[in-house]
Amino acid sequence: MSDTNRRAFLKGSVILPPLAALGVSSASSQQTPAVDELAASAPAAATPAADDYKPTYFTAPEWAFVQAACARLIPNDANGPGALELGVPQFIDRQMGTPYGDAANWFMQGPFFEGAPEFGYQSQLTPKQQYRLGIKAIDAWCAKNLGRTFAALKPEQQDDVLKKVEAGTIKSDEAPLKTFFSGFLLKNVMEGFFGDPMYGGNKNMAAWKLIGHPGARADFMEWVDRPALYPYGPVDLHGRQA
Amino acid sequence: MRLAAQSWLIVILALIAAVAAFGLAINRNLPDPHLGPAMAKRAPNPSRGAYIATLGDCAACHTTPGGAALAGGVPLATPLGSVYSTNITPDREHGIGAYSFTDFARVMRQGVRPDGARLYPAMPYTAYAKVSDEDLQDLFAYLTQKVAAAPAPDRVPGIPWLLRVRWPLALWNKAFLQDARFAPEPAKGAAWNRGAYLVQGLAHCGTCHTPRGLGFQEISVDGGSAFYLSGARLAGESPVNLRGNAGDGLGRWSADEIAELLATGRSPHAAVLGQMGEVVAQSTQFMTPDDRSAIAAYLKSLPPAPEEGRATYAPSGATLAAFMAGRESTVPGARMFMDSCAACHRLSGEGEGRSFPHLGGSPTVLAQHPDSLIRVILKGARLPATEAAPSRLAMPPFGWRYDDQQVAALASFVRQSWGNNAAAVSAEDVERVRKGLR
Amino acid sequence: MAVTNKSVDVVIVGFGWTGAIMAIELAKTGLNVLALERGEDQDTVPSFAYPKVVDEIAQSARNGLLQNLSKTTVTIRHDKDGRALPYRQIGSFKPGTGVGGAGIHWSGVHSRVMPEELRLKTHTLERYGRGFIPEDMQLQDWGVSYEELEPHFDRFEYVCGTSGKAGNIDGVMMPGGNPFEAPRAREYPLPPLKDPPTSVLFAKATKELGYNPFPLPASNASRPYRNPYGCDLGPCNFCGFCSDYGCINYSKASPQTTILPALRAMPNFAYRTHAHVTRVNTSADGKTATGVTYIDAQGREVFQPAGMVVLAAFHLHNVRLMLSSKIGKPYDPNTGEGVIGRNFCYQLINSVNTFFDKQTYINPFMGSGGVGQAIEDFNADNFDHGPLGFIGGGIIWGRQTGIGPVRGIPLPKGAPTWGSGWKQAVKDNYAHTGRIEAQMSNMAYRGAYLDLDPTYRDAYGEPLLRMTLDWQDNDLRMSEFFGDKLNAIAKAMGATSASGRVLKRGDHWDTRAYQSTHINGGTSMGTDPKTSAVNKYLQSWDTSNLFVLGANVFAHGIGYNPTGLVGALAYWAADNIRSKYLKSPGPMAAV
């Protein structure tokens, strides 16, 4: 803080009567502040769910699938809006544009071998590739067996397809569908539903309100020993209240 | 800065008149710094002088970060551009190596250089005028014998040359400089006198903490006014009231707590903020415990400033009770406080010991001018590292999270909760401070 | 070698807990100390500032504060005849990165060790006889005693501002504390944290069952605190973002909150980030370390000469550096010979979610990493193992660490995983769900070890460390025993149902779901160079100016969380380096 503040501070104590006599009394600073490391405390700019969102990564058929899947995985029902209404498809599309979409922090060197499930993810597919191949394979299965793409099916049919994908009974040579479902689609839907609205989902913090989660409040000293309903609504990272 | 601007206007008018009437009649001879006759025989002590330099915090303005010690060049912003602090190393060409002690004393007491040029009162010579002959002599010995000469030329002010004329400052000196040494009051004891000498002189506390008059001068430099050290406003900060007011002053602090703040930058009441962090880091933490205690004792002796227009504080549990009852939503700003502030300052506003400042009764919170409070909300703050307390605990900024209206509501909530009773803050106040930060 | 730096007295590899401890304790002697950290520099503000860090997407879903596995990872297999596969995504353990290391994203549970665990072989032989030890279990004594370590446990707790209640001060039993506690010299520096609902229910239930609940010691400060280095902590506010997260308000002990402010002020200390150490360099005879080689931010290979080398990285990296630097004999599971990689262990966890009725509020979003009530009635040898027939023990706790929805909302058995039914279930259960766990010691076995992978290499061209480990019959029988205890406690707590993960016979190590980051062994400490890599002072038997810190020196698993012991061992080593080694460099323990 040293330099900038000292200068700003001294500005007030410097008095220049001869200069003042020429009619200059502006106190506005011409200084360019030094880089302020405290400013790095702020999160990235918010990109909340938008009504007119256009996908960046997903193609039109993929976008239709993602929206339809979101609507079934967390439906709009008596308990309030679902994943589609809260912007979860936007969340997933945006995530494809982050390092996550390219598996940037995963070890992706070969050789690749299949192993027992306990050894975790062993595919060379990145999240982007999982979606591309997974959606294509599911849509192909639906077209072949049900005569329409997934998005064009009735909700009950969609649920049935998703259950079969989850159980591993719909298989594809093109994509590891069971892994795609549990490790990507369902996981990312949950993330988008419950994550901070700045990422594009959880519009108006509705998912937090559904379960009574206070979001980014992060302060419960006075409440932690009170086993009762917590009375306050959530706040998001950018300070919006609900 | 509206008030300041009005002051400036008055200064302008007064000075135009003064220049016109008396400009040519000013005595342009070098003034006498009034050194006592004993000084000629006294052997200066440069080691003691090093401590004097610490007490006076010379490095704050005369050493650039990472630059040669005391070689000057620190930019000091003025309305017309930067001026730069000067080289006070013993370099003969660029520093003070060619100064006599008399020359030095004249600079320190009257703001006049050996060539007759006037210093801008950014150099607090109105305070240093209180400093004793002996201390000045030791300081001079330190600067000329113990500091490495740095051949750094003084930087030309970034002010258009036509406007750089300095001689009219003589008029200002005539009006506002009290060229008198500190006069002890034996009845008040050694500690009080030592504290008063430091506060009024070397530590130049009034430079920031005393309100300024029409000529932008400190309205009192010797404690003679009940407004001495009663808090001020300077370029986006509001240095706090150091007098005995129980609301915005140090009335509820013990002398030990004041001394602790000077040693560590933190106390059970509050932590230092803004420029005071540097003062602690570079000066007060290196004072002897006796000197810090003397300063505290002197400050504790200052009676409250007139209460009119000042905030009061009467501790109250009502704010916390409202939070716990889930009633926050009726008070603007309460919810933001809960969302952004309570994690450290607590719903009770009490903070946590020396780690997180207590907001109830905080001089900064209750200051007449809310600039520092607004500034810390917008920009955050970081404590200085001191030997006794090296943790640079920081408050993150929230200016990115809330707009001017919201910050005004938040600051007003803080100024009016837990028994705080200070005036509300307006969105315009916040806008002004925010602009000053850019 | 592209670049050779100026020599320093001490180079420390890794700048987390043990690196910071060793740095400050050695810098105090006036030595020039340099710490090398592979990750980023980071500090509370701005790195962990509120609200930026309390972001489940960034931290829990994308592992923002953890090791970037694309740079380096490990491979894993269950037995020495299997094919090891890379640990491609963060799963059952979470190595940290950057200044502060795993000291940033840990929880804060801060325990010691039970005295008999440090001499478990001798103790087991004395109490249960030789026949009690399974044939392939490689028990051994650690060479250091609890009494020797006590001042260093105390030191680390006072540095961290650990919140707890003493149960045993110099043999005097203290009400409210853990009656099984090993004797301590004085009370904890801070009183226990407030109990969240899970802990209250757990304490009540375990007391009713005849056990001895006590507040789990936590390095999440319960009060503002200034530690012996002058560093200031604020109190924990139960924000619910602890494990996986950096602490927003200086209350979780970390190198940043407890040591670095004082260390940074020391002119004879420096640290460098983005310095990935690949080798400890040694003299031709291997008896002297001459420095370390690292890759800097620009990808250059740099030699850093030093008079003394301290390995203070995370477990995995310390062991790999010993192997890649060819210091000490690599362990061979076929012959049982060799020491580097030997006795690799991984603490077990059984986790049971407890679901309560709608009137019982748990509010799991509130919590703190270390807060909880625990029982140690079944830890170490606090109970008679004779009739049970297994070696080892553990701690059972009702902690409330903070559960957010992205981290996963536990649901009762049979609840749907998606759809309207799932939505109803999360709505109904979230506020009323707690979790109790048993953490159990994992013993050392002949077939569980670490070596260099023959196939996979990391981004620096170095072979990955290969883990060979699976649960053994002894472990799984212990786990079943603890599973029964957990279910009984859940019932006594009044849970309407309970579900979770209890390891049973037939189960294998599953690397996908988080278990704990408490992996240990691989460069064991001990009294015999044939079965240990370092002596009781954590000094390499082979290279006497090389010291190896971290849980990799554990001779086998323990019941408690490892950080307290890891920190105490670092203080113990530093103290002995100062008092013994610096006066007379060379091997400190007789072979």
Short mmCIF file of C-alpha atoms in Angstrom, two decimals, chain C residues 17-19 102 142 311-319 342-347 442 450 516-525 534 538 548-558 560-570:
data_model
loop_
_atom_site.label_atom_id
_atom_site.label_comp_id
_atom_site.label_asym_id
_atom_site.label_seq_id
_atom_site.Cartn_x
_atom_site.Cartn_y
_atom_site.Cartn_z
CA TRP C 17 3.98 -27.47 6.93
CA THR C 18 7.25 -29.32 7.40
CA GLY C 19 9.18 -27.01 5.09
CA ALA C 102 -1.71 -29.41 2.05
CA TRP C 142 9.82 -46.34 15.20
CA LEU C 311 12.93 -33.19 1.88
CA ALA C 312 9.74 -31.50 3.04
CA ALA C 313 7.40 -32.08 0.13
CA PHE C 314 4.24 -34.16 0.36
CA HIS C 315 4.66 -37.84 1.10
CA LEU C 316 4.50 -38.98 -2.53
CA HIS C 317 7.09 -36.57 -3.76
CA ASN C 318 9.52 -37.22 -0.92
CA VAL C 319 9.47 -40.95 -1.61
CA ARG C 342 8.77 -50.15 2.15
CA ASN C 343 5.80 -50.12 4.53
CA PHE C 344 3.45 -48.03 2.44
CA CYS C 345 0.16 -47.60 4.29
CA TYR C 346 -3.08 -45.71 3.85
CA GLN C 347 -5.44 -44.90 6.68
CA ASN C 442 -3.57 -49.38 8.32
CA LEU C 450 6.07 -47.82 -3.52
CA SER C 516 -8.42 -39.33 3.18
CA THR C 517 -5.04 -37.91 2.26
CA HIS C 518 -3.45 -39.84 5.11
CA ILE C 519 -1.00 -41.94 3.18
CA ASN C 520 2.16 -42.83 4.96
CA GLY C 521 5.30 -44.93 5.03
CA GLY C 522 7.74 -45.47 2.24
CA THR C 523 10.79 -43.95 3.91
CA SER C 524 10.22 -45.32 7.40
CA MET C 525 12.08 -44.14 10.42
CA VAL C 534 15.96 -42.70 8.13
CA LEU C 538 14.79 -38.36 10.30
CA VAL C 548 13.44 -36.52 5.23
CA LEU C 549 10.25 -35.19 6.81
CA GLY C 550 6.60 -36.03 6.33
CA ALA C 551 4.24 -38.93 6.94
CA ASN C 552 6.43 -41.03 4.67
CA VAL C 553 8.64 -41.62 7.73
CA PHE C 554 5.84 -43.33 9.63
CA ALA C 555 6.82 -46.95 10.17
CA HIS C 556 3.17 -47.94 9.75
CA GLY C 557 -0.26 -46.40 10.05
CA ILE C 558 -1.71 -44.88 13.20
CA TYR C 560 -5.04 -40.51 14.64
CA ASN C 561 -4.86 -37.97 11.85
CA PRO C 562 -1.24 -37.59 10.84
CA THR C 563 -0.62 -33.83 10.80
CA GLY C 564 0.06 -33.48 14.52
CA LEU C 565 2.67 -36.22 14.37
CA VAL C 566 4.13 -34.93 11.12
CA GLY C 567 4.57 -31.46 12.62
CA ALA C 568 5.97 -32.79 15.90
CA LEU C 569 8.49 -34.93 14.03
CA ALA C 570 9.60 -31.89 12.05
#
